[in-house]
Amino acid sequence: MKSAMKSIGIARKMTAFSVSALTVLMLLAGCGQGTATDSAGSAKNDAQSAQGTAAPKSNEPASKESKYDAITKPVTVSVLWSGRKDQYDDRVGSPVVKAKMPNVTFEYHQLSEGLENLIASGVKLDVLNITGKVFYDAKQLALVGDMSPLLKKHNFDMSRFVPEHVEIIKKLTNDGKLDGLPDKAHFPYVNHALVYNKDIFDKFAVPYPKDHMTWDDVIELSKRVNREDGGQQYTGLVIQSPQYMVEQLALNYTDKNNKVNLSNPLFKEIFRVYNDAYKAIGKDPIGAIAGFQKDKNVAMFAGNVRALIEDATRDKANQPNWNIVTFPSFKGHPDIVPPIVGIYAVSSISEHKDEALQLIDLLLGDELSKDIVDQYMNPVFSTEMNTNAVKAVKQSLYTTGEYDSDGNKLLTKYVRDVNKGGDVNTAIREMQDELQKTIDEQK
């Protein structure tokens, strides 16, 4: 506890890790610009190494059965959960977990309570379910560390993961160690795609979008459905936050010394795409999915469409007449989309590490993983929609940086400035200066 309190003192001096920052729930963020294809083989080998076992011979399949001692005495395992409470109840409170760990009481803590506050109040966290952004905060507080020995001890099955997801987490550590695990197993799908309203396209006799389109293709198509009819204005295209293009291209705002560098020409490409979209539809193209899903007056939406997919069956009556194609790509970077990896980790201060890993193992087991896949690949989506859109792409190796939330906010601000007539080179220079100032002040 003494060492934990020492870590708290250090963390409090770094205002970048304030409680408010901890509540920002992001997807994983950028470290390097390699593609998922380049690193898939490496990541697969890393996954085998984390198991501590050699690859099996062809006639000797590796055992996937993890071994845990029976828990004979009552134990309380504290879980920090980044998702909704009902998701926690469905998964941690599931019959599968209760049957395998009957003597364990699980104590729920939500991310909004704040890591520093929890530690200061004496909570000994055992399991962390966190995002890439919060991973940095946990690392500053010495709450995460190399899990490889524990994984080897319990013969933990790493083959259940998409190799790129393992690679992303290894990149987060900066030392190649595996301080956490992907929070999804047997899930080769993505959350980002382009959805379109078939009724709007039919109304104006415009061909539907197709898989593998570029941003330029989509913007050009948007001009044909950005129209008024019968007093109703239809918006041709809405694009979610620019941060998803940063993730798509696996860009970095800063170098390893936290010096801001936006000289990569792909940053200018992001500005160009949003400016071209602005000119095509005549207004700010940045927005959420609400106009598409509820108002039904948006022809195309590009962004995170997971909620729309999961509602395809259970809320079909309230949805537009829609379908889906792959997320638009940049020229020279085909079919690369933002990653969706969250993280499970056994806390370094846990007094019940074996039980903590057993819980993670069960949450990532076949039965509970199948529930997640079934919710995503629900009957309507899997039989009536173009599921190829969430399968025929690669996830980028984008890993979050310490100051990416600040960078993302400024990027949105300056993209809008350029759309209002500002000079892109001036915008990039001013954004770089403002972000560096923000980082220096937080330090």
CSV table of C-alpha atoms in Angstrom, one decimal:
chain,number,residue,atom,x,y,z
A,1,MET,CA,0.0,0.0,0.0
A,2,LYS,CA,2.9,2.3,0.7
A,3,SER,CA,4.2,1.9,-2.8
A,4,ALA,CA,0.7,2.5,-4.2
A,5,MET,CA,0.4,5.7,-2.3
A,6,LYS,CA,3.8,6.8,-3.5
A,7,SER,CA,2.5,6.3,-7.1
A,8,ILE,CA,-0.5,8.4,-6.3
A,9,GLY,CA,1.6,11.2,-5.2
A,10,ILE,CA,3.6,11.1,-8.5
A,11,ALA,CA,0.4,10.9,-10.5
A,12,ARG,CA,-1.2,13.9,-8.7
A,13,LYS,CA,1.7,16.0,-9.8
A,14,MET,CA,0.9,15.2,-13.4
A,15,THR,CA,-2.3,17.0,-14.0
A,16,ALA,CA,-2.6,15.3,-17.3
A,17,PHE,CA,-3.9,12.3,-15.3
A,18,SER,CA,-6.8,14.1,-13.7
A,19,VAL,CA,-10.0,12.3,-12.8
A,20,SER,CA,-11.9,14.1,-15.6
A,21,ALA,CA,-9.4,12.7,-18.1
A,22,LEU,CA,-9.9,9.2,-16.8
A,23,THR,CA,-13.5,9.3,-17.8
A,24,VAL,CA,-12.8,9.8,-21.5
A,25,LEU,CA,-13.7,6.6,-23.1
A,26,MET,CA,-11.8,6.2,-26.3
A,27,LEU,CA,-10.8,3.6,-28.7
A,28,LEU,CA,-7.2,2.8,-28.9
A,29,ALA,CA,-4.9,5.3,-30.3
A,30,GLY,CA,-1.9,5.8,-32.6
A,31,CYS,CA,1.6,4.5,-32.5
A,32,GLY,CA,3.3,4.1,-35.8
A,33,GLN,CA,1.8,3.9,-39.3
A,34,GLY,CA,2.3,0.2,-40.2
A,35,THR,CA,-0.7,-1.6,-41.4
A,36,ALA,CA,-2.4,-4.6,-39.7
A,37,THR,CA,-1.3,-6.8,-42.6
A,38,ASP,CA,2.4,-6.0,-42.0
A,39,SER,CA,2.3,-7.1,-38.3
A,40,ALA,CA,-0.3,-10.0,-38.3
A,41,GLY,CA,2.3,-12.7,-38.4
A,42,SER,CA,4.5,-11.0,-35.8
A,43,ALA,CA,1.5,-10.6,-33.5
A,44,LYS,CA,0.5,-14.2,-33.8
A,45,ASN,CA,4.0,-15.3,-32.7
A,46,ASP,CA,3.8,-12.8,-29.9
A,47,ALA,CA,0.6,-14.4,-28.7
A,48,GLN,CA,2.2,-17.8,-28.7
A,49,SER,CA,5.2,-16.4,-26.7
A,50,ALA,CA,2.8,-14.9,-24.2
A,51,GLN,CA,1.5,-18.4,-23.5
A,52,GLY,CA,5.0,-19.5,-22.8
A,53,THR,CA,4.6,-22.5,-25.1
A,54,ALA,CA,6.2,-23.4,-28.4
A,55,ALA,CA,3.9,-23.8,-31.4
A,56,PRO,CA,2.5,-27.4,-31.4
A,57,LYS,CA,3.5,-29.9,-33.9
A,58,SER,CA,0.8,-30.7,-36.5
A,59,ASN,CA,-0.1,-33.9,-34.7
A,60,GLU,CA,-0.1,-32.4,-31.3
A,61,PRO,CA,-2.8,-29.7,-30.9
A,62,ALA,CA,-2.2,-27.2,-28.2
A,63,SER,CA,-4.4,-27.6,-25.1
A,64,LYS,CA,-6.9,-24.8,-24.7
A,65,GLU,CA,-7.9,-25.8,-21.2
A,66,SER,CA,-6.8,-23.3,-18.6
A,67,LYS,CA,-6.2,-24.8,-15.1
A,68,TYR,CA,-7.3,-23.1,-11.9
A,69,ASP,CA,-7.4,-24.4,-8.4
A,70,ALA,CA,-10.8,-24.7,-6.9
A,71,ILE,CA,-11.7,-21.6,-4.8
A,72,THR,CA,-12.7,-23.1,-1.4
A,73,LYS,CA,-12.8,-20.0,0.7
A,74,PRO,CA,-14.9,-16.8,0.1
A,75,VAL,CA,-13.0,-14.3,-1.9
A,76,THR,CA,-13.9,-10.8,-3.0
A,77,VAL,CA,-12.6,-9.7,-6.5
A,78,SER,CA,-12.8,-6.0,-7.3
A,79,VAL,CA,-13.5,-5.2,-10.9
A,80,LEU,CA,-13.0,-1.8,-12.6
A,81,TRP,CA,-15.5,-1.7,-15.5
A,82,SER,CA,-15.4,0.9,-18.4
A,83,GLY,CA,-18.7,-0.1,-20.0
A,84,ARG,CA,-22.3,0.1,-18.9
A,85,LYS,CA,-23.5,-1.4,-15.6
A,86,ASP,CA,-26.0,-3.6,-17.4
A,87,GLN,CA,-23.2,-5.1,-19.5
A,88,TYR,CA,-21.2,-5.8,-16.4
A,89,ASP,CA,-24.2,-7.5,-14.8
A,90,ASP,CA,-24.9,-9.6,-17.9
A,91,ARG,CA,-21.3,-10.8,-18.1
A,92,VAL,CA,-19.7,-10.8,-14.6
A,93,GLY,CA,-23.1,-11.8,-13.1
A,94,SER,CA,-23.7,-14.5,-15.7
A,95,PRO,CA,-24.6,-18.1,-14.8
A,96,VAL,CA,-21.3,-19.2,-16.5
A,97,VAL,CA,-19.2,-17.1,-14.0
A,98,LYS,CA,-21.4,-18.1,-11.0
A,99,ALA,CA,-21.1,-21.8,-11.8
A,100,LYS,CA,-17.3,-21.7,-12.1
A,101,MET,CA,-16.6,-19.2,-9.3
A,102,PRO,CA,-19.3,-19.8,-6.7
A,103,ASN,CA,-17.3,-18.7,-3.7
A,104,VAL,CA,-16.3,-15.4,-5.2
A,105,THR,CA,-18.1,-12.1,-4.6
A,106,PHE,CA,-17.5,-9.5,-7.3
A,107,GLU,CA,-17.2,-5.9,-6.3
A,108,TYR,CA,-18.2,-3.4,-9.1
A,109,HIS,CA,-16.4,-0.1,-9.6
A,110,GLN,CA,-17.1,2.2,-12.5
A,111,LEU,CA,-14.4,4.1,-14.3
A,112,SER,CA,-15.9,7.5,-13.4
A,113,GLU,CA,-14.9,6.9,-9.8
A,114,GLY,CA,-11.3,7.6,-10.8
A,115,LEU,CA,-8.3,5.4,-10.4
A,116,GLU,CA,-6.5,7.7,-8.0
A,117,ASN,CA,-9.6,8.0,-5.8
A,118,LEU,CA,-10.2,4.3,-5.7
A,119,ILE,CA,-6.6,3.6,-4.6
A,120,ALA,CA,-6.6,6.4,-2.1
A,121,SER,CA,-9.8,5.0,-0.5
A,122,GLY,CA,-8.1,1.6,0.0
A,123,VAL,CA,-9.7,-0.3,-2.9
A,124,LYS,CA,-7.4,-3.1,-4.1
A,125,LEU,CA,-8.5,-3.5,-7.7
A,126,ASP,CA,-8.1,-7.0,-9.1
A,127,VAL,CA,-9.5,-6.8,-12.7
A,128,LEU,CA,-9.3,-3.8,-15.0
A,129,ASN,CA,-11.6,-3.4,-18.0
A,130,ILE,CA,-10.2,-0.2,-19.6
A,131,THR,CA,-9.5,1.6,-22.8
A,132,GLY,CA,-6.2,2.5,-24.3
A,133,LYS,CA,-6.3,6.1,-22.9
A,134,VAL,CA,-7.0,4.8,-19.3
A,135,PHE,CA,-4.2,2.2,-19.8
A,136,TYR,CA,-1.6,5.1,-19.6
A,137,ASP,CA,-3.2,6.3,-16.4
A,138,ALA,CA,-3.1,2.9,-14.9
A,139,LYS,CA,0.6,2.5,-15.9
A,140,GLN,CA,1.5,5.8,-14.2
A,141,LEU,CA,-0.1,4.4,-11.0
A,142,ALA,CA,1.8,1.1,-11.3
A,143,LEU,CA,-1.5,-0.8,-11.7
A,144,VAL,CA,-0.5,-2.8,-14.7
A,145,GLY,CA,2.5,-5.0,-15.5
A,146,ASP,CA,3.7,-8.0,-17.6
A,147,MET,CA,1.0,-10.7,-17.4
A,148,SER,CA,3.1,-13.3,-19.3
A,149,PRO,CA,4.2,-15.4,-16.3
A,150,LEU,CA,0.6,-15.6,-15.0
A,151,LEU,CA,-0.7,-16.5,-18.5
A,152,LYS,CA,1.9,-19.3,-18.7
A,153,LYS,CA,1.0,-20.6,-15.3
A,154,HIS,CA,-2.6,-21.1,-16.3
A,155,ASN,CA,-1.9,-22.2,-19.9
A,156,PHE,CA,-4.0,-19.3,-21.1
A,157,ASP,CA,-5.4,-19.7,-24.6
A,158,MET,CA,-4.1,-16.8,-26.8
A,159,SER,CA,-5.3,-18.3,-30.0
A,160,ARG,CA,-8.8,-16.8,-29.4
A,161,PHE,CA,-7.6,-13.3,-30.2
A,162,VAL,CA,-7.2,-11.4,-33.5
A,163,PRO,CA,-3.4,-11.2,-33.7
A,164,GLU,CA,-3.5,-7.4,-34.5
A,165,HIS,CA,-5.3,-6.8,-31.2
A,166,VAL,CA,-2.5,-8.5,-29.2
A,167,GLU,CA,0.1,-6.4,-31.2
A,168,ILE,CA,-1.7,-3.2,-30.4
A,169,ILE,CA,-1.5,-3.9,-26.6
A,170,LYS,CA,2.2,-4.8,-26.9
A,171,LYS,CA,2.8,-1.4,-28.6
A,172,LEU,CA,1.1,0.4,-25.7
A,173,THR,CA,3.7,-0.9,-23.2
A,174,ASN,CA,6.7,0.5,-25.2
A,175,ASP,CA,8.8,-2.5,-24.0
A,176,GLY,CA,7.0,-5.2,-25.9
A,177,LYS,CA,5.6,-6.8,-22.8
A,178,LEU,CA,2.0,-8.0,-22.5
A,179,ASP,CA,0.5,-5.9,-19.7
A,180,GLY,CA,-3.1,-6.6,-20.8
A,181,LEU,CA,-5.3,-8.7,-23.0
A,182,PRO,CA,-7.9,-7.8,-25.7
A,183,ASP,CA,-11.4,-7.6,-24.3
A,184,LYS,CA,-12.9,-9.5,-27.2
A,185,ALA,CA,-12.3,-13.1,-28.3
A,186,HIS,CA,-13.3,-14.8,-31.6
A,187,PHE,CA,-14.5,-11.4,-32.8
A,188,PRO,CA,-13.0,-10.7,-36.3
A,189,TYR,CA,-15.4,-7.8,-37.0
A,190,VAL,CA,-15.0,-4.0,-37.1
A,191,ASN,CA,-17.2,-1.2,-35.8
A,192,HIS,CA,-16.6,1.4,-38.5
A,193,ALA,CA,-18.3,1.3,-41.9
A,194,LEU,CA,-20.4,3.4,-44.2
A,195,VAL,CA,-24.2,3.0,-43.9
A,196,TYR,CA,-26.7,4.4,-46.4
A,197,ASN,CA,-30.4,5.0,-46.6
A,198,LYS,CA,-31.8,3.0,-49.5
A,199,ASP,CA,-35.0,5.0,-49.7
A,200,ILE,CA,-33.1,8.3,-50.3
A,201,PHE,CA,-31.0,6.7,-53.0
A,202,ASP,CA,-34.1,5.2,-54.6
A,203,LYS,CA,-36.0,8.5,-54.4
A,204,PHE,CA,-33.3,10.2,-56.6
A,205,ALA,CA,-32.5,7.1,-58.7
A,206,VAL,CA,-28.9,7.1,-57.6
A,207,PRO,CA,-26.9,3.8,-57.5
A,208,TYR,CA,-26.1,2.5,-54.0
A,209,PRO,CA,-22.6,2.9,-52.6
A,210,LYS,CA,-20.2,-0.1,-53.0
A,211,ASP,CA,-17.6,-1.8,-50.9
A,212,HIS,CA,-14.0,-0.5,-51.2
A,213,MET,CA,-14.8,3.1,-52.0
A,214,THR,CA,-12.3,5.9,-51.3
A,215,TRP,CA,-13.3,9.0,-49.4
A,216,ASP,CA,-13.2,10.9,-52.7
A,217,ASP,CA,-15.6,8.4,-54.3
A,218,VAL,CA,-18.0,8.8,-51.4
A,219,ILE,CA,-17.9,12.6,-51.4
A,220,GLU,CA,-18.5,12.7,-55.1
A,221,LEU,CA,-21.5,10.3,-54.6
A,222,SER,CA,-22.9,12.5,-51.8
A,223,LYS,CA,-23.4,15.4,-54.2
A,224,ARG,CA,-26.1,13.4,-56.1
A,225,VAL,CA,-28.2,12.8,-52.9
A,226,ASN,CA,-27.6,16.1,-51.2
A,227,ARG,CA,-30.9,17.5,-52.4
A,228,GLU,CA,-34.2,19.0,-51.4
A,229,ASP,CA,-37.5,17.3,-52.3
A,230,GLY,CA,-41.0,18.2,-51.2
A,231,GLY,CA,-39.7,20.7,-48.7
A,232,GLN,CA,-37.4,18.1,-47.1
A,233,GLN,CA,-33.7,18.7,-47.2
A,234,TYR,CA,-31.6,15.5,-47.5
A,235,THR,CA,-28.0,15.6,-46.4
A,236,GLY,CA,-25.7,13.7,-48.6
A,237,LEU,CA,-23.0,12.7,-46.1
A,238,VAL,CA,-22.2,12.9,-42.4
A,239,ILE,CA,-18.8,11.9,-41.2
A,240,GLN,CA,-18.0,11.2,-37.5
A,241,SER,CA,-15.1,12.8,-35.6
A,242,PRO,CA,-11.8,13.4,-37.4
A,243,GLN,CA,-10.1,11.3,-34.7
A,244,TYR,CA,-11.3,8.2,-36.6
A,245,MET,CA,-9.3,9.1,-39.6
A,246,VAL,CA,-6.3,9.6,-37.3
A,247,GLU,CA,-6.9,6.1,-36.0
A,248,GLN,CA,-7.6,4.7,-39.5
A,249,LEU,CA,-4.2,6.0,-40.7
A,250,ALA,CA,-2.4,5.1,-37.4
A,251,LEU,CA,-1.0,8.6,-37.0
A,252,ASN,CA,0.8,10.1,-34.0
A,253,TYR,CA,0.3,13.6,-32.7
A,254,THR,CA,3.6,13.4,-30.7
A,255,ASP,CA,6.9,11.6,-30.8
A,256,LYS,CA,8.3,9.4,-28.0
A,257,ASN,CA,9.4,12.6,-26.2
A,258,ASN,CA,5.9,14.1,-26.4
A,259,LYS,CA,7.0,16.7,-29.0
A,260,VAL,CA,4.1,17.5,-31.3
A,261,ASN,CA,4.9,16.8,-35.0
A,262,LEU,CA,2.1,17.2,-37.6
A,263,SER,CA,4.4,17.2,-40.6
A,264,ASN,CA,3.1,13.9,-41.9
A,265,PRO,CA,1.2,14.8,-45.2
A,266,LEU,CA,-1.6,12.5,-44.1
A,267,PHE,CA,-2.7,15.1,-41.6
A,268,LYS,CA,-3.3,17.5,-44.5
A,269,GLU,CA,-5.2,14.8,-46.3
A,270,ILE,CA,-7.6,14.6,-43.3
A,271,PHE,CA,-8.2,18.4,-43.6
A,272,ARG,CA,-8.7,18.0,-47.3
A,273,VAL,CA,-11.3,15.3,-47.1
A,274,TYR,CA,-13.4,17.2,-44.6
A,275,ASN,CA,-13.1,20.4,-46.6
A,276,ASP,CA,-14.2,18.5,-49.8
A,277,ALA,CA,-17.2,17.0,-47.9
A,278,TYR,CA,-18.1,20.5,-46.6
A,279,LYS,CA,-18.1,21.9,-50.1
A,280,ALA,CA,-20.1,18.9,-51.4
A,281,ILE,CA,-23.0,19.2,-48.9
A,282,GLY,CA,-22.8,22.9,-48.1
A,283,LYS,CA,-22.4,22.6,-44.3
A,284,ASP,CA,-20.3,21.1,-41.6
A,285,PRO,CA,-20.0,17.4,-42.3
A,286,ILE,CA,-18.9,16.4,-38.8
A,287,GLY,CA,-21.7,14.8,-36.9
A,288,ALA,CA,-23.2,11.8,-35.1
A,289,ILE,CA,-25.4,9.0,-36.4
A,290,ALA,CA,-28.7,10.5,-35.0
A,291,GLY,CA,-29.6,12.2,-38.3
A,292,PHE,CA,-29.2,8.9,-40.1
A,293,GLN,CA,-30.8,6.6,-37.6
A,294,LYS,CA,-33.6,8.7,-36.1
A,295,ASP,CA,-34.3,11.7,-38.4
A,296,LYS,CA,-33.8,9.5,-41.5
A,297,ASN,CA,-32.8,12.5,-43.6
A,298,VAL,CA,-29.1,11.6,-44.1
A,299,ALA,CA,-28.2,9.6,-47.1
A,300,MET,CA,-24.8,8.3,-45.9
A,301,PHE,CA,-23.1,8.1,-42.5
A,302,ALA,CA,-19.4,7.1,-42.1
A,303,GLY,CA,-18.3,6.2,-38.6
A,304,ASN,CA,-18.8,3.8,-35.7
A,305,VAL,CA,-22.0,1.9,-36.6
A,306,ARG,CA,-22.0,-0.8,-33.9
A,307,ALA,CA,-25.1,0.4,-32.1
A,308,LEU,CA,-27.0,0.5,-35.4
A,309,ILE,CA,-25.9,-3.0,-36.2
A,310,GLU,CA,-26.9,-4.4,-32.8
A,311,ASP,CA,-30.3,-2.8,-33.1
A,312,ALA,CA,-30.9,-4.2,-36.6
A,313,THR,CA,-33.2,-6.9,-35.2
A,314,ARG,CA,-34.5,-5.7,-31.9
A,315,ASP,CA,-35.4,-2.2,-33.1
A,316,LYS,CA,-36.0,-2.9,-36.8
A,317,ALA,CA,-39.3,-1.0,-36.9
A,318,ASN,CA,-37.7,2.3,-35.9
A,319,GLN,CA,-34.7,2.1,-38.2
A,320,PRO,CA,-34.4,3.5,-41.7
A,321,ASN,CA,-34.3,1.2,-44.7
A,322,TRP,CA,-30.5,0.9,-44.7
A,323,ASN,CA,-27.6,-1.2,-45.8
A,324,ILE,CA,-23.8,-1.1,-45.3
A,325,VAL,CA,-20.5,-1.0,-47.1
A,326,THR,CA,-16.9,-0.9,-46.1
A,327,PHE,CA,-15.5,2.2,-44.3
A,328,PRO,CA,-14.1,4.6,-47.0
A,329,SER,CA,-10.4,4.6,-47.3
A,330,PHE,CA,-7.6,6.9,-48.3
A,331,LYS,CA,-5.8,6.4,-51.6
A,332,GLY,CA,-2.8,4.2,-51.0
A,333,HIS,CA,-4.3,2.8,-47.8
A,334,PRO,CA,-7.1,0.5,-48.9
A,335,ASP,CA,-9.6,-1.1,-46.6
A,336,ILE,CA,-7.9,-0.1,-43.3
A,337,VAL,CA,-10.3,0.9,-40.5
A,338,PRO,CA,-9.9,2.1,-36.9
A,339,PRO,CA,-9.3,-0.8,-34.4
A,340,ILE,CA,-11.8,-1.7,-31.7
A,341,VAL,CA,-9.7,-3.2,-29.0
A,342,GLY,CA,-10.4,-2.6,-25.3
A,343,ILE,CA,-8.3,-4.1,-22.6
A,344,TYR,CA,-8.6,-6.6,-19.7
A,345,ALA,CA,-5.7,-6.6,-17.2
A,346,VAL,CA,-5.0,-8.2,-13.9
A,347,SER,CA,-4.0,-5.4,-11.5
A,348,SER,CA,-0.5,-5.4,-10.2
A,349,ILE,CA,-1.7,-4.7,-6.7
A,350,SER,CA,-4.2,-7.5,-6.8
A,351,GLU,CA,-4.0,-10.0,-3.9
A,352,HIS,CA,-6.1,-12.5,-6.0
A,353,LYS,CA,-4.3,-12.6,-9.3
A,354,ASP,CA,-5.3,-16.2,-10.1
A,355,GLU,CA,-8.9,-15.5,-9.4
A,356,ALA,CA,-8.7,-12.3,-11.4
A,357,LEU,CA,-7.3,-14.1,-14.5
A,358,GLN,CA,-9.9,-16.9,-14.1
A,359,LEU,CA,-12.7,-14.3,-14.3
A,360,ILE,CA,-11.1,-12.8,-17.5
A,361,ASP,CA,-10.7,-16.3,-18.9
A,362,LEU,CA,-14.4,-16.9,-18.4
A,363,LEU,CA,-15.4,-13.5,-19.8
A,364,LEU,CA,-13.4,-14.3,-22.9
A,365,GLY,CA,-14.6,-17.9,-23.0
A,366,ASP,CA,-16.6,-19.5,-25.8
A,367,GLU,CA,-20.0,-19.1,-24.2
A,368,LEU,CA,-19.9,-15.4,-23.3
A,369,SER,CA,-18.0,-14.5,-26.4
A,370,LYS,CA,-20.7,-16.2,-28.5
A,371,ASP,CA,-23.3,-13.9,-26.9
A,372,ILE,CA,-21.3,-10.9,-28.1
A,373,VAL,CA,-21.0,-12.3,-31.6
A,374,ASP,CA,-24.7,-13.2,-31.7
A,375,GLN,CA,-25.7,-9.7,-30.7
A,376,TYR,CA,-23.6,-8.3,-33.4
A,377,MET,CA,-24.4,-10.9,-36.1
A,378,ASN,CA,-28.1,-10.8,-35.2
A,379,PRO,CA,-30.7,-12.4,-37.5
A,380,VAL,CA,-31.6,-9.2,-39.5
A,381,PHE,CA,-28.0,-8.0,-40.0
A,382,SER,CA,-26.6,-11.4,-40.8
A,383,THR,CA,-29.2,-12.3,-43.3
A,384,GLU,CA,-30.4,-9.1,-44.9
A,385,MET,CA,-27.3,-6.8,-44.8
A,386,ASN,CA,-23.9,-6.8,-46.5
A,387,THR,CA,-21.9,-8.3,-43.6
A,388,ASN,CA,-18.8,-8.3,-45.8
A,389,ALA,CA,-18.5,-4.6,-44.8
A,390,VAL,CA,-17.4,-5.5,-41.3
A,391,LYS,CA,-15.3,-8.5,-42.3
A,392,ALA,CA,-13.4,-7.7,-45.5
A,393,VAL,CA,-11.1,-5.1,-44.0
A,394,LYS,CA,-8.1,-4.8,-41.8
A,395,GLN,CA,-7.8,-3.0,-38.5
A,396,SER,CA,-5.0,-0.5,-38.2
A,397,LEU,CA,-2.3,-0.8,-35.5
A,398,TYR,CA,-3.3,2.4,-34.0
A,399,THR,CA,-2.5,2.7,-30.3
A,400,THR,CA,-3.6,5.7,-28.2
A,401,GLY,CA,-1.1,8.3,-27.0
A,402,GLU,CA,-1.1,10.1,-23.7
A,403,TYR,CA,-2.3,13.4,-25.2
A,404,ASP,CA,-4.5,12.1,-28.0
A,405,SER,CA,-7.7,13.3,-26.4
A,406,ASP,CA,-6.3,16.8,-26.5
A,407,GLY,CA,-5.1,16.3,-30.1
A,408,ASN,CA,-8.5,15.0,-31.2
A,409,LYS,CA,-10.4,18.0,-29.8
A,410,LEU,CA,-8.0,20.5,-31.5
A,411,LEU,CA,-8.1,18.6,-34.8
A,412,THR,CA,-11.9,19.0,-34.9
A,413,LYS,CA,-11.6,22.6,-34.0
A,414,TYR,CA,-9.1,23.4,-36.7
A,415,VAL,CA,-10.8,21.3,-39.4
A,416,ARG,CA,-13.9,23.4,-38.8
A,417,ASP,CA,-11.8,26.6,-39.0
A,418,VAL,CA,-10.5,25.5,-42.4
A,419,ASN,CA,-14.0,24.7,-43.6
A,420,LYS,CA,-15.0,28.3,-42.7
A,421,GLY,CA,-12.2,29.6,-45.0
A,422,GLY,CA,-9.0,29.2,-43.0
A,423,ASP,CA,-5.7,28.3,-44.6
A,424,VAL,CA,-4.8,24.6,-44.0
A,425,ASN,CA,-1.1,25.2,-43.6
A,426,THR,CA,-1.7,27.9,-41.0
A,427,ALA,CA,-4.3,25.7,-39.3
A,428,ILE,CA,-1.8,22.8,-39.0
A,429,ARG,CA,0.9,25.1,-37.7
A,430,GLU,CA,-1.3,26.8,-35.1
A,431,MET,CA,-2.7,23.4,-34.0
A,432,GLN,CA,0.8,22.1,-33.5
A,433,ASP,CA,1.7,25.1,-31.4
A,434,GLU,CA,-1.5,24.9,-29.3
A,435,LEU,CA,-1.2,21.2,-28.7
A,436,GLN,CA,2.4,21.5,-27.6
A,437,LYS,CA,1.5,24.3,-25.2
A,438,THR,CA,-1.3,22.2,-23.8
A,439,ILE,CA,1.1,19.3,-23.2
A,440,ASP,CA,3.8,21.4,-21.7
A,441,GLU,CA,1.2,23.0,-19.3
A,442,GLN,CA,-0.1,19.5,-18.3
A,443,LYS,CA,3.5,18.4,-17.5
